[in-house]
Each structure stands twice: as C-alpha cells, then as structure tokens.
Short mmCIF file of N, CA and C in Angstrom, two decimals:
data_model
loop_
_atom_site.label_atom_id
_atom_site.label_comp_id
_atom_site.label_asym_id
_atom_site.label_seq_id
_atom_site.Cartn_x
_atom_site.Cartn_y
_atom_site.Cartn_z
N MET A 54 0.83 -1.20 0.00
CA MET A 54 0.00 0.00 0.00
C MET A 54 0.87 1.25 0.00
N VAL A 55 1.91 1.22 0.81
CA VAL A 55 2.79 2.39 0.90
C VAL A 55 3.46 2.65 -0.45
N THR A 56 3.85 1.58 -1.14
CA THR A 56 4.50 1.78 -2.44
C THR A 56 3.54 2.36 -3.47
N VAL A 57 2.25 2.00 -3.39
CA VAL A 57 1.26 2.57 -4.31
C VAL A 57 1.13 4.07 -4.06
N VAL A 58 1.02 4.44 -2.78
CA VAL A 58 0.92 5.86 -2.43
C VAL A 58 2.17 6.60 -2.90
N GLU A 59 3.32 6.00 -2.68
CA GLU A 59 4.58 6.63 -3.08
C GLU A 59 4.65 6.80 -4.60
N LYS A 60 4.14 5.85 -5.34
CA LYS A 60 4.15 5.97 -6.81
C LYS A 60 3.18 7.04 -7.30
N VAL A 61 2.00 7.10 -6.68
CA VAL A 61 0.99 8.07 -7.11
C VAL A 61 1.35 9.48 -6.66
N VAL A 62 1.74 9.60 -5.40
CA VAL A 62 2.09 10.91 -4.84
C VAL A 62 3.40 10.77 -4.07
N PRO A 63 4.52 10.93 -4.75
CA PRO A 63 5.82 10.77 -4.08
C PRO A 63 5.98 11.67 -2.86
N ALA A 64 6.75 11.21 -1.90
CA ALA A 64 6.98 11.96 -0.66
C ALA A 64 7.57 13.34 -0.95
N ARG A 65 8.31 13.47 -2.03
CA ARG A 65 8.93 14.77 -2.34
C ARG A 65 7.88 15.85 -2.62
N PHE A 66 6.63 15.45 -2.91
CA PHE A 66 5.55 16.42 -3.11
C PHE A 66 5.15 17.07 -1.79
N GLY A 67 5.46 16.41 -0.69
CA GLY A 67 5.16 16.96 0.62
C GLY A 67 3.81 16.54 1.15
N ALA A 68 3.71 16.55 2.47
CA ALA A 68 2.47 16.15 3.14
C ALA A 68 1.32 17.10 2.80
N GLY A 69 1.62 18.37 2.63
CA GLY A 69 0.58 19.34 2.31
C GLY A 69 -0.11 19.02 1.00
N PHE A 70 0.67 18.68 -0.02
CA PHE A 70 0.05 18.34 -1.31
C PHE A 70 -0.69 17.02 -1.22
N ARG A 71 -0.15 16.07 -0.47
CA ARG A 71 -0.86 14.79 -0.31
C ARG A 71 -2.24 15.01 0.31
N TRP A 72 -2.31 15.86 1.32
CA TRP A 72 -3.61 16.17 1.93
C TRP A 72 -4.52 16.90 0.94
N LEU A 73 -3.96 17.83 0.20
CA LEU A 73 -4.74 18.56 -0.79
C LEU A 73 -5.30 17.61 -1.85
N LEU A 74 -4.47 16.69 -2.32
CA LEU A 74 -4.90 15.74 -3.34
C LEU A 74 -5.99 14.81 -2.80
N ALA A 75 -5.81 14.33 -1.58
CA ALA A 75 -6.83 13.47 -0.97
C ALA A 75 -8.15 14.22 -0.83
N SER A 76 -8.08 15.46 -0.38
CA SER A 76 -9.29 16.28 -0.25
C SER A 76 -9.95 16.49 -1.61
N SER A 77 -9.15 16.80 -2.61
CA SER A 77 -9.68 17.04 -3.95
C SER A 77 -10.34 15.78 -4.51
N TRP A 78 -9.69 14.65 -4.35
CA TRP A 78 -10.26 13.40 -4.88
C TRP A 78 -11.55 13.04 -4.16
N LEU A 79 -11.58 13.19 -2.85
CA LEU A 79 -12.81 12.87 -2.10
C LEU A 79 -13.97 13.76 -2.51
N THR A 80 -13.71 15.06 -2.56
CA THR A 80 -14.80 15.98 -2.90
C THR A 80 -15.21 15.84 -4.37
N ASN A 81 -14.26 15.53 -5.25
CA ASN A 81 -14.61 15.31 -6.65
C ASN A 81 -15.48 14.08 -6.84
N LEU A 82 -15.22 13.03 -6.09
CA LEU A 82 -16.09 11.86 -6.15
C LEU A 82 -17.50 12.23 -5.70
N GLY A 83 -17.59 12.99 -4.61
CA GLY A 83 -18.89 13.44 -4.14
C GLY A 83 -19.61 14.32 -5.15
N ASP A 84 -18.86 15.19 -5.81
CA ASP A 84 -19.46 16.06 -6.83
C ASP A 84 -19.99 15.25 -8.01
N GLY A 85 -19.25 14.22 -8.39
CA GLY A 85 -19.72 13.35 -9.47
C GLY A 85 -20.97 12.59 -9.09
N ILE A 86 -21.03 12.15 -7.85
CA ILE A 86 -22.22 11.46 -7.35
C ILE A 86 -23.43 12.38 -7.43
N ALA A 87 -23.24 13.63 -7.01
CA ALA A 87 -24.35 14.60 -7.01
C ALA A 87 -24.75 15.01 -8.42
N ALA A 88 -23.81 14.96 -9.36
CA ALA A 88 -24.13 15.36 -10.74
C ALA A 88 -25.24 14.50 -11.32
N ALA A 89 -25.23 13.22 -11.02
CA ALA A 89 -26.29 12.34 -11.51
C ALA A 89 -27.51 12.39 -10.62
N ALA A 90 -27.30 12.52 -9.32
CA ALA A 90 -28.40 12.43 -8.37
C ALA A 90 -29.29 13.68 -8.35
N GLY A 91 -28.73 14.85 -8.67
CA GLY A 91 -29.52 16.08 -8.63
C GLY A 91 -30.74 16.05 -9.53
N PRO A 92 -30.55 15.80 -10.83
CA PRO A 92 -31.72 15.72 -11.71
C PRO A 92 -32.68 14.58 -11.33
N LEU A 93 -32.13 13.47 -10.84
CA LEU A 93 -33.00 12.37 -10.40
C LEU A 93 -33.85 12.79 -9.21
N LEU A 94 -33.26 13.57 -8.31
CA LEU A 94 -34.01 14.05 -7.15
C LEU A 94 -35.18 14.94 -7.60
N ILE A 95 -34.89 15.88 -8.49
CA ILE A 95 -35.95 16.78 -8.95
C ILE A 95 -37.02 15.99 -9.71
N ALA A 96 -36.61 15.00 -10.48
CA ALA A 96 -37.59 14.17 -11.19
C ALA A 96 -38.46 13.38 -10.22
N THR A 97 -37.94 13.10 -9.03
CA THR A 97 -38.73 12.43 -8.00
C THR A 97 -39.75 13.38 -7.38
N LEU A 98 -39.38 14.66 -7.29
CA LEU A 98 -40.24 15.65 -6.65
C LEU A 98 -41.29 16.24 -7.58
N THR A 99 -41.02 16.24 -8.89
CA THR A 99 -41.95 16.84 -9.85
C THR A 99 -41.86 16.13 -11.19
N ARG A 100 -42.88 16.26 -11.96
CA ARG A 100 -42.88 15.72 -13.33
C ARG A 100 -42.72 16.85 -14.36
N ASP A 101 -42.51 18.06 -13.89
CA ASP A 101 -42.37 19.22 -14.77
C ASP A 101 -41.01 19.16 -15.49
N PRO A 102 -40.99 18.99 -16.81
CA PRO A 102 -39.73 18.89 -17.53
C PRO A 102 -38.84 20.13 -17.39
N LEU A 103 -39.45 21.30 -17.24
CA LEU A 103 -38.66 22.52 -17.06
C LEU A 103 -37.87 22.46 -15.75
N MET A 104 -38.49 22.03 -14.69
CA MET A 104 -37.81 21.94 -13.39
C MET A 104 -36.71 20.88 -13.43
N ILE A 105 -36.98 19.78 -14.10
CA ILE A 105 -35.98 18.71 -14.20
C ILE A 105 -34.77 19.20 -15.00
N SER A 106 -35.02 19.90 -16.10
CA SER A 106 -33.90 20.43 -16.89
C SER A 106 -33.18 21.54 -16.13
N LEU A 107 -33.91 22.30 -15.33
CA LEU A 107 -33.29 23.35 -14.52
C LEU A 107 -32.31 22.74 -13.51
N SER A 108 -32.63 21.55 -13.02
CA SER A 108 -31.72 20.89 -12.07
C SER A 108 -30.39 20.55 -12.72
N ALA A 109 -30.40 20.21 -13.99
CA ALA A 109 -29.14 19.98 -14.70
C ALA A 109 -28.41 21.30 -14.94
N LEU A 110 -29.16 22.33 -15.26
CA LEU A 110 -28.56 23.65 -15.50
C LEU A 110 -27.86 24.19 -14.26
N VAL A 111 -28.47 24.04 -13.09
CA VAL A 111 -27.83 24.58 -11.88
C VAL A 111 -26.57 23.80 -11.53
N GLY A 112 -26.40 22.63 -12.10
CA GLY A 112 -25.16 21.90 -11.90
C GLY A 112 -24.04 22.37 -12.82
N TRP A 113 -24.40 22.87 -14.00
CA TRP A 113 -23.39 23.24 -14.99
C TRP A 113 -23.20 24.74 -15.18
N ALA A 114 -24.15 25.55 -14.80
CA ALA A 114 -24.03 27.00 -15.00
C ALA A 114 -23.04 27.68 -14.05
N PRO A 115 -22.95 27.29 -12.78
CA PRO A 115 -22.04 28.01 -11.88
C PRO A 115 -20.59 28.12 -12.35
N PRO A 116 -19.99 27.08 -12.96
CA PRO A 116 -18.63 27.30 -13.46
C PRO A 116 -18.55 28.42 -14.50
N LEU A 117 -19.56 28.52 -15.34
CA LEU A 117 -19.57 29.59 -16.34
C LEU A 117 -19.74 30.96 -15.71
N LEU A 118 -20.56 31.02 -14.68
CA LEU A 118 -20.89 32.31 -14.07
C LEU A 118 -19.92 32.76 -12.98
N PHE A 119 -19.29 31.82 -12.28
CA PHE A 119 -18.51 32.19 -11.10
C PHE A 119 -17.01 31.90 -11.19
N SER A 120 -16.54 31.26 -12.24
CA SER A 120 -15.12 30.89 -12.31
C SER A 120 -14.19 32.09 -12.27
N LEU A 121 -14.51 33.13 -13.02
CA LEU A 121 -13.64 34.32 -13.02
C LEU A 121 -13.60 34.97 -11.64
N TYR A 122 -14.76 35.10 -11.01
CA TYR A 122 -14.80 35.69 -9.68
C TYR A 122 -14.04 34.82 -8.68
N ALA A 123 -14.20 33.50 -8.80
CA ALA A 123 -13.48 32.58 -7.91
C ALA A 123 -11.98 32.72 -8.11
N GLY A 124 -11.55 32.94 -9.34
CA GLY A 124 -10.13 33.13 -9.62
C GLY A 124 -9.59 34.40 -9.00
N VAL A 125 -10.34 35.48 -9.11
CA VAL A 125 -9.93 36.75 -8.50
C VAL A 125 -9.85 36.60 -6.99
N LEU A 126 -10.84 35.96 -6.41
CA LEU A 126 -10.86 35.74 -4.96
C LEU A 126 -9.66 34.90 -4.53
N SER A 127 -9.35 33.87 -5.31
CA SER A 127 -8.20 33.01 -4.99
C SER A 127 -6.88 33.76 -5.09
N ASP A 128 -6.80 34.71 -6.00
CA ASP A 128 -5.57 35.50 -6.14
C ASP A 128 -5.38 36.48 -5.00
N ARG A 129 -6.46 36.90 -4.38
CA ARG A 129 -6.38 37.98 -3.38
C ARG A 129 -6.53 37.53 -1.93
N HIS A 130 -6.93 36.29 -1.72
CA HIS A 130 -7.18 35.82 -0.36
C HIS A 130 -6.52 34.47 -0.12
N ASP A 131 -6.53 34.06 1.12
CA ASP A 131 -5.94 32.79 1.53
C ASP A 131 -6.69 31.63 0.87
N ARG A 132 -6.01 30.91 0.01
CA ARG A 132 -6.64 29.83 -0.75
C ARG A 132 -7.10 28.69 0.15
N ARG A 133 -6.31 28.37 1.16
CA ARG A 133 -6.73 27.30 2.09
C ARG A 133 -8.04 27.66 2.75
N ARG A 134 -8.16 28.89 3.17
CA ARG A 134 -9.40 29.33 3.82
C ARG A 134 -10.58 29.25 2.85
N ILE A 135 -10.34 29.62 1.60
CA ILE A 135 -11.42 29.54 0.60
C ILE A 135 -11.89 28.10 0.45
N VAL A 136 -10.94 27.16 0.34
CA VAL A 136 -11.31 25.74 0.21
C VAL A 136 -12.06 25.28 1.45
N LEU A 137 -11.56 25.62 2.63
CA LEU A 137 -12.22 25.19 3.87
C LEU A 137 -13.63 25.78 3.99
N VAL A 138 -13.76 27.06 3.72
CA VAL A 138 -15.08 27.70 3.84
C VAL A 138 -16.04 27.14 2.79
N ALA A 139 -15.57 27.00 1.56
CA ALA A 139 -16.44 26.47 0.50
C ALA A 139 -16.90 25.06 0.83
N ASN A 140 -15.97 24.22 1.30
CA ASN A 140 -16.35 22.85 1.64
C ASN A 140 -17.23 22.80 2.88
N ALA A 141 -17.00 23.68 3.83
CA ALA A 141 -17.86 23.73 5.03
C ALA A 141 -19.28 24.16 4.66
N VAL A 142 -19.40 25.17 3.80
CA VAL A 142 -20.73 25.60 3.35
C VAL A 142 -21.40 24.48 2.57
N ARG A 143 -20.63 23.82 1.72
CA ARG A 143 -21.18 22.70 0.95
C ARG A 143 -21.67 21.60 1.89
N ALA A 144 -20.91 21.30 2.93
CA ALA A 144 -21.33 20.28 3.90
C ALA A 144 -22.61 20.69 4.63
N LEU A 145 -22.70 21.96 5.00
CA LEU A 145 -23.91 22.44 5.68
C LEU A 145 -25.14 22.36 4.76
N VAL A 146 -24.96 22.74 3.51
CA VAL A 146 -26.06 22.66 2.54
C VAL A 146 -26.50 21.21 2.36
N LEU A 147 -25.54 20.32 2.23
CA LEU A 147 -25.87 18.91 2.06
C LEU A 147 -26.53 18.33 3.31
N ALA A 148 -26.05 18.74 4.49
CA ALA A 148 -26.67 18.26 5.73
C ALA A 148 -28.13 18.72 5.82
N ALA A 149 -28.38 19.97 5.45
CA ALA A 149 -29.76 20.47 5.46
C ALA A 149 -30.61 19.74 4.43
N LEU A 150 -30.05 19.50 3.25
CA LEU A 150 -30.78 18.79 2.20
C LEU A 150 -31.15 17.38 2.65
N VAL A 151 -30.19 16.68 3.23
CA VAL A 151 -30.45 15.32 3.73
C VAL A 151 -31.49 15.34 4.84
N ALA A 152 -31.38 16.31 5.75
CA ALA A 152 -32.36 16.41 6.84
C ALA A 152 -33.77 16.64 6.30
N LEU A 153 -33.89 17.52 5.32
CA LEU A 153 -35.21 17.77 4.72
C LEU A 153 -35.74 16.54 4.00
N MET A 154 -34.86 15.79 3.38
CA MET A 154 -35.28 14.54 2.73
C MET A 154 -35.80 13.54 3.76
N LEU A 155 -35.04 13.40 4.83
CA LEU A 155 -35.41 12.42 5.86
C LEU A 155 -36.71 12.77 6.57
N THR A 156 -36.99 14.06 6.69
CA THR A 156 -38.23 14.48 7.36
C THR A 156 -39.40 14.59 6.40
N GLY A 157 -39.13 14.42 5.11
CA GLY A 157 -40.20 14.49 4.12
C GLY A 157 -40.70 15.89 3.84
N THR A 158 -39.89 16.90 4.15
CA THR A 158 -40.31 18.29 3.98
C THR A 158 -39.62 19.00 2.81
N LEU A 159 -38.90 18.26 2.00
CA LEU A 159 -38.19 18.85 0.87
C LEU A 159 -39.17 19.15 -0.27
N ASN A 160 -39.01 20.34 -0.86
CA ASN A 160 -39.81 20.67 -2.04
C ASN A 160 -38.87 21.05 -3.18
N VAL A 161 -39.42 21.24 -4.36
CA VAL A 161 -38.61 21.49 -5.55
C VAL A 161 -37.78 22.77 -5.42
N ALA A 162 -38.37 23.84 -4.92
CA ALA A 162 -37.66 25.12 -4.82
C ALA A 162 -36.45 25.01 -3.89
N ILE A 163 -36.65 24.38 -2.74
CA ILE A 163 -35.54 24.23 -1.80
C ILE A 163 -34.47 23.31 -2.38
N ALA A 164 -34.89 22.24 -3.03
CA ALA A 164 -33.93 21.32 -3.64
C ALA A 164 -33.10 22.02 -4.70
N LEU A 165 -33.74 22.81 -5.55
CA LEU A 165 -33.00 23.54 -6.59
C LEU A 165 -32.05 24.57 -5.98
N ALA A 166 -32.49 25.24 -4.93
CA ALA A 166 -31.61 26.21 -4.25
C ALA A 166 -30.40 25.50 -3.65
N ALA A 167 -30.62 24.36 -3.02
CA ALA A 167 -29.52 23.60 -2.42
C ALA A 167 -28.56 23.09 -3.49
N LEU A 168 -29.08 22.58 -4.58
CA LEU A 168 -28.23 22.10 -5.67
C LEU A 168 -27.42 23.24 -6.28
N THR A 169 -28.02 24.41 -6.39
CA THR A 169 -27.32 25.58 -6.92
C THR A 169 -26.18 26.00 -5.99
N LEU A 170 -26.48 26.14 -4.72
CA LEU A 170 -25.46 26.55 -3.76
C LEU A 170 -24.34 25.52 -3.67
N ARG A 171 -24.68 24.25 -3.75
CA ARG A 171 -23.68 23.19 -3.74
C ARG A 171 -22.75 23.35 -4.95
N SER A 172 -23.31 23.65 -6.10
CA SER A 172 -22.50 23.83 -7.31
C SER A 172 -21.63 25.08 -7.26
N VAL A 173 -22.16 26.15 -6.71
CA VAL A 173 -21.39 27.40 -6.59
C VAL A 173 -20.19 27.19 -5.66
N THR A 174 -20.41 26.54 -4.54
CA THR A 174 -19.30 26.31 -3.61
C THR A 174 -18.26 25.38 -4.22
N GLU A 175 -18.70 24.46 -5.06
CA GLU A 175 -17.76 23.57 -5.76
C GLU A 175 -16.81 24.39 -6.64
N VAL A 176 -17.32 25.39 -7.31
CA VAL A 176 -16.49 26.24 -8.17
C VAL A 176 -15.38 26.91 -7.36
N PHE A 177 -15.74 27.47 -6.21
CA PHE A 177 -14.75 28.17 -5.39
C PHE A 177 -13.72 27.20 -4.81
N ALA A 178 -14.17 26.04 -4.35
CA ALA A 178 -13.24 25.06 -3.79
C ALA A 178 -12.30 24.53 -4.86
N ASP A 179 -12.82 24.16 -6.01
CA ASP A 179 -11.98 23.61 -7.08
C ASP A 179 -10.99 24.63 -7.62
N ASN A 180 -11.42 25.88 -7.76
CA ASN A 180 -10.54 26.92 -8.26
C ASN A 180 -9.38 27.15 -7.30
N ALA A 181 -9.70 27.31 -6.03
CA ALA A 181 -8.64 27.56 -5.04
C ALA A 181 -7.71 26.36 -4.92
N THR A 182 -8.25 25.16 -5.00
CA THR A 182 -7.42 23.95 -4.92
C THR A 182 -6.40 23.92 -6.05
N SER A 183 -6.84 24.20 -7.26
CA SER A 183 -5.93 24.14 -8.40
C SER A 183 -4.85 25.22 -8.34
N THR A 184 -5.15 26.35 -7.71
CA THR A 184 -4.15 27.41 -7.62
C THR A 184 -3.19 27.22 -6.45
N MET A 185 -3.47 26.28 -5.56
CA MET A 185 -2.57 26.01 -4.44
C MET A 185 -1.40 25.12 -4.86
N THR A 186 -1.59 24.33 -5.88
CA THR A 186 -0.58 23.34 -6.28
C THR A 186 0.79 23.95 -6.55
N PRO A 187 0.92 25.05 -7.31
CA PRO A 187 2.25 25.60 -7.56
C PRO A 187 2.98 26.06 -6.30
N MET A 188 2.24 26.34 -5.25
CA MET A 188 2.87 26.78 -4.00
C MET A 188 3.30 25.60 -3.14
N MET A 189 2.87 24.39 -3.50
CA MET A 189 3.13 23.23 -2.64
C MET A 189 4.18 22.28 -3.19
N VAL A 190 4.36 22.26 -4.49
CA VAL A 190 5.33 21.34 -5.08
C VAL A 190 6.37 22.13 -5.86
N GLY A 191 7.51 21.50 -6.04
CA GLY A 191 8.58 22.15 -6.79
C GLY A 191 8.24 22.27 -8.26
N ARG A 192 8.93 23.17 -8.92
CA ARG A 192 8.67 23.43 -10.33
C ARG A 192 8.80 22.17 -11.19
N ASP A 193 9.79 21.33 -10.86
CA ASP A 193 10.01 20.11 -11.64
C ASP A 193 8.87 19.10 -11.49
N ASP A 194 8.15 19.18 -10.39
CA ASP A 194 7.06 18.23 -10.13
C ASP A 194 5.67 18.80 -10.44
N LEU A 195 5.62 20.02 -10.90
CA LEU A 195 4.33 20.68 -11.11
C LEU A 195 3.46 19.98 -12.16
N VAL A 196 4.07 19.51 -13.23
CA VAL A 196 3.30 18.84 -14.28
C VAL A 196 2.65 17.57 -13.72
N ILE A 197 3.41 16.79 -12.97
CA ILE A 197 2.87 15.55 -12.40
C ILE A 197 1.79 15.87 -11.36
N ALA A 198 2.04 16.85 -10.52
CA ALA A 198 1.05 17.22 -9.49
C ALA A 198 -0.26 17.68 -10.13
N ASN A 199 -0.16 18.53 -11.14
CA ASN A 199 -1.37 18.98 -11.84
C ASN A 199 -2.07 17.82 -12.54
N ALA A 200 -1.28 16.89 -13.07
CA ALA A 200 -1.87 15.71 -13.72
C ALA A 200 -2.64 14.87 -12.70
N ARG A 201 -2.10 14.76 -11.49
CA ARG A 201 -2.81 13.98 -10.45
C ARG A 201 -4.13 14.65 -10.10
N LEU A 202 -4.13 15.97 -9.97
CA LEU A 202 -5.39 16.68 -9.69
C LEU A 202 -6.38 16.51 -10.85
N GLY A 203 -5.89 16.68 -12.06
CA GLY A 203 -6.76 16.54 -13.24
C GLY A 203 -7.29 15.13 -13.41
N THR A 204 -6.46 14.15 -13.14
CA THR A 204 -6.89 12.76 -13.22
C THR A 204 -7.98 12.47 -12.21
N GLY A 205 -7.83 13.00 -11.02
CA GLY A 205 -8.87 12.82 -10.00
C GLY A 205 -10.18 13.44 -10.43
N PHE A 206 -10.11 14.62 -11.04
CA PHE A 206 -11.33 15.28 -11.50
C PHE A 206 -12.01 14.45 -12.59
N ILE A 207 -11.25 14.07 -13.60
CA ILE A 207 -11.85 13.34 -14.72
C ILE A 207 -12.33 11.96 -14.29
N THR A 208 -11.50 11.24 -13.56
CA THR A 208 -11.85 9.87 -13.18
C THR A 208 -12.98 9.83 -12.16
N LEU A 209 -12.88 10.63 -11.12
CA LEU A 209 -13.85 10.54 -10.03
C LEU A 209 -15.09 11.40 -10.26
N ASN A 210 -14.90 12.63 -10.71
CA ASN A 210 -16.03 13.53 -10.90
C ASN A 210 -16.81 13.22 -12.17
N GLN A 211 -16.11 12.96 -13.25
CA GLN A 211 -16.76 12.80 -14.54
C GLN A 211 -17.10 11.35 -14.90
N LEU A 212 -16.24 10.40 -14.53
CA LEU A 212 -16.45 9.01 -14.95
C LEU A 212 -17.07 8.13 -13.88
N ALA A 213 -16.48 8.07 -12.71
CA ALA A 213 -16.95 7.14 -11.67
C ALA A 213 -18.13 7.69 -10.89
N GLY A 214 -18.10 8.97 -10.56
CA GLY A 214 -19.13 9.55 -9.70
C GLY A 214 -20.55 9.45 -10.20
N PRO A 215 -20.84 9.86 -11.45
CA PRO A 215 -22.23 9.80 -11.91
C PRO A 215 -22.88 8.42 -11.87
N PRO A 216 -22.22 7.34 -12.34
CA PRO A 216 -22.90 6.05 -12.22
C PRO A 216 -23.07 5.59 -10.77
N ILE A 217 -22.10 5.95 -9.92
CA ILE A 217 -22.25 5.62 -8.50
C ILE A 217 -23.44 6.39 -7.93
N GLY A 218 -23.55 7.67 -8.30
CA GLY A 218 -24.67 8.49 -7.83
C GLY A 218 -26.01 7.93 -8.26
N ALA A 219 -26.10 7.49 -9.52
CA ALA A 219 -27.35 6.91 -10.01
C ALA A 219 -27.67 5.60 -9.29
N ALA A 220 -26.64 4.78 -9.06
CA ALA A 220 -26.86 3.52 -8.35
C ALA A 220 -27.29 3.76 -6.91
N LEU A 221 -26.65 4.71 -6.25
CA LEU A 221 -27.04 5.04 -4.88
C LEU A 221 -28.46 5.59 -4.84
N PHE A 222 -28.82 6.38 -5.84
CA PHE A 222 -30.18 6.92 -5.90
C PHE A 222 -31.19 5.78 -6.02
N GLY A 223 -30.81 4.74 -6.74
CA GLY A 223 -31.68 3.57 -6.87
C GLY A 223 -31.93 2.88 -5.55
N LEU A 224 -30.99 2.99 -4.62
CA LEU A 224 -31.16 2.41 -3.29
C LEU A 224 -32.07 3.26 -2.41
N GLY A 225 -32.12 4.53 -2.70
CA GLY A 225 -32.92 5.49 -1.93
C GLY A 225 -32.42 6.88 -2.23
N PHE A 226 -33.34 7.82 -2.41
CA PHE A 226 -32.92 9.14 -2.90
C PHE A 226 -32.05 9.92 -1.93
N THR A 227 -31.98 9.52 -0.68
CA THR A 227 -31.12 10.21 0.28
C THR A 227 -29.66 9.76 0.18
N TRP A 228 -29.43 8.52 -0.25
CA TRP A 228 -28.09 7.94 -0.24
C TRP A 228 -27.03 8.74 -0.99
N PRO A 229 -27.28 9.21 -2.20
CA PRO A 229 -26.20 9.93 -2.88
C PRO A 229 -25.80 11.23 -2.19
N PHE A 230 -26.77 11.91 -1.62
CA PHE A 230 -26.47 13.19 -0.96
C PHE A 230 -25.82 12.97 0.40
N ALA A 231 -26.23 11.92 1.09
CA ALA A 231 -25.56 11.56 2.34
C ALA A 231 -24.12 11.12 2.06
N SER A 232 -23.93 10.42 0.95
CA SER A 232 -22.57 10.01 0.56
C SER A 232 -21.71 11.22 0.23
N GLN A 233 -22.28 12.17 -0.51
CA GLN A 233 -21.51 13.37 -0.81
C GLN A 233 -21.20 14.15 0.46
N LEU A 234 -22.15 14.21 1.37
CA LEU A 234 -21.91 14.88 2.65
C LEU A 234 -20.73 14.23 3.37
N LEU A 235 -20.70 12.92 3.40
CA LEU A 235 -19.60 12.19 4.04
C LEU A 235 -18.27 12.49 3.34
N LEU A 236 -18.27 12.47 2.02
CA LEU A 236 -17.04 12.72 1.27
C LEU A 236 -16.54 14.16 1.41
N VAL A 237 -17.45 15.12 1.37
CA VAL A 237 -17.06 16.52 1.54
C VAL A 237 -16.54 16.76 2.95
N THR A 238 -17.21 16.18 3.93
CA THR A 238 -16.76 16.33 5.32
C THR A 238 -15.37 15.72 5.49
N ALA A 239 -15.14 14.56 4.89
CA ALA A 239 -13.82 13.94 4.95
C ALA A 239 -12.78 14.80 4.24
N GLY A 240 -13.20 15.52 3.21
CA GLY A 240 -12.28 16.38 2.47
C GLY A 240 -11.91 17.67 3.17
N ILE A 241 -12.66 18.00 4.21
CA ILE A 241 -12.35 19.22 4.97
C ILE A 241 -11.14 18.93 5.84
#
C-alpha cells in the first residue's frame, strides 16, 4: 500500500500536497455522485420537464458564471481558507438537504436552491485547490502534481461519480447526498 501511495504521490511532493490531493479526490467523487443524483431528485419531486432540466442547468451553470470571480478571490485571499469555507458551506447545505429529505419536507424550490449553492461552492473550492498546487510542489514536479489533480477530476467527478450516484439513488434518494456529505466532510 505504501509503495502505491509513493508511486501516485511521491513523498517529495510533501504532506501538504498529499492532503490537498486526498481532499480534492474525495470531494470530486462526491461532486460526481451529485451530478447524476440532482436531476433524479428533482424528477422524483416533480414531473415538470422545465424543473428537471433546470436541475441539470444549476449543476453546470455556476462554473460559467462564477469561475472568473473565484479566480480573482483566490488570487487575493488565503486559498486554504477559501477551500475550507467552500467545503464547510457545501457540507452544511448537504446536511440540510439530507435532513429535509429524511423528514419528508423537501420541495422542488428548496432542492433547486440547495443544488445551486452546492455547485457554486464547488467552483470556489476547485478553483482555489488548483491554484494552491504551484505553491506546494517544486517546479520540476508541477506537471505531475497537476496531472494527479486533473486525473482525479476526470476519473472521479466525470467518470466514476455519476454512475455511482445513479446507483445510490436507486437504493434510496437520500443515499447519494448523504454520501456526498460524508465525502465533503472527509475532504475538509
């Protein structure tokens, strides 16, 4: 096990980058799970095609709308704090969403608001995470470190997360969001 970790993230990258990478991979898996589960949740709450399509939009629009602002914020403020605050807000939103699901009091408007806020905080966390890498690893290792972050995003967020999210949703509509809550909390 130690040799696998050493091959993926060599010790020369430092403990700080190892923690950052673990946090990024955990939260990216959770984001991928939610990407599939969000529209399924709205489809469970309503049969209105506009609302269901809106649930997909709130997952994809925040990067277009907030990436530049997130970049400016990351350039001017403590990036670690941005990641911590964004992930903490995301965890609180997910905890509230799960609680509303469990009590049977969730409605479409609240679900869409929660999915939107979850997506917005993802933009800030991911942006700040990617800008921390050059400060944590040496110039010679920067390409590999960025590749590890990018691989985690593509593999966990884009490829593995959505089918896991859909499968968890099949077990019960609370499971994917509770799973993301667990992963985001672990990533803090």
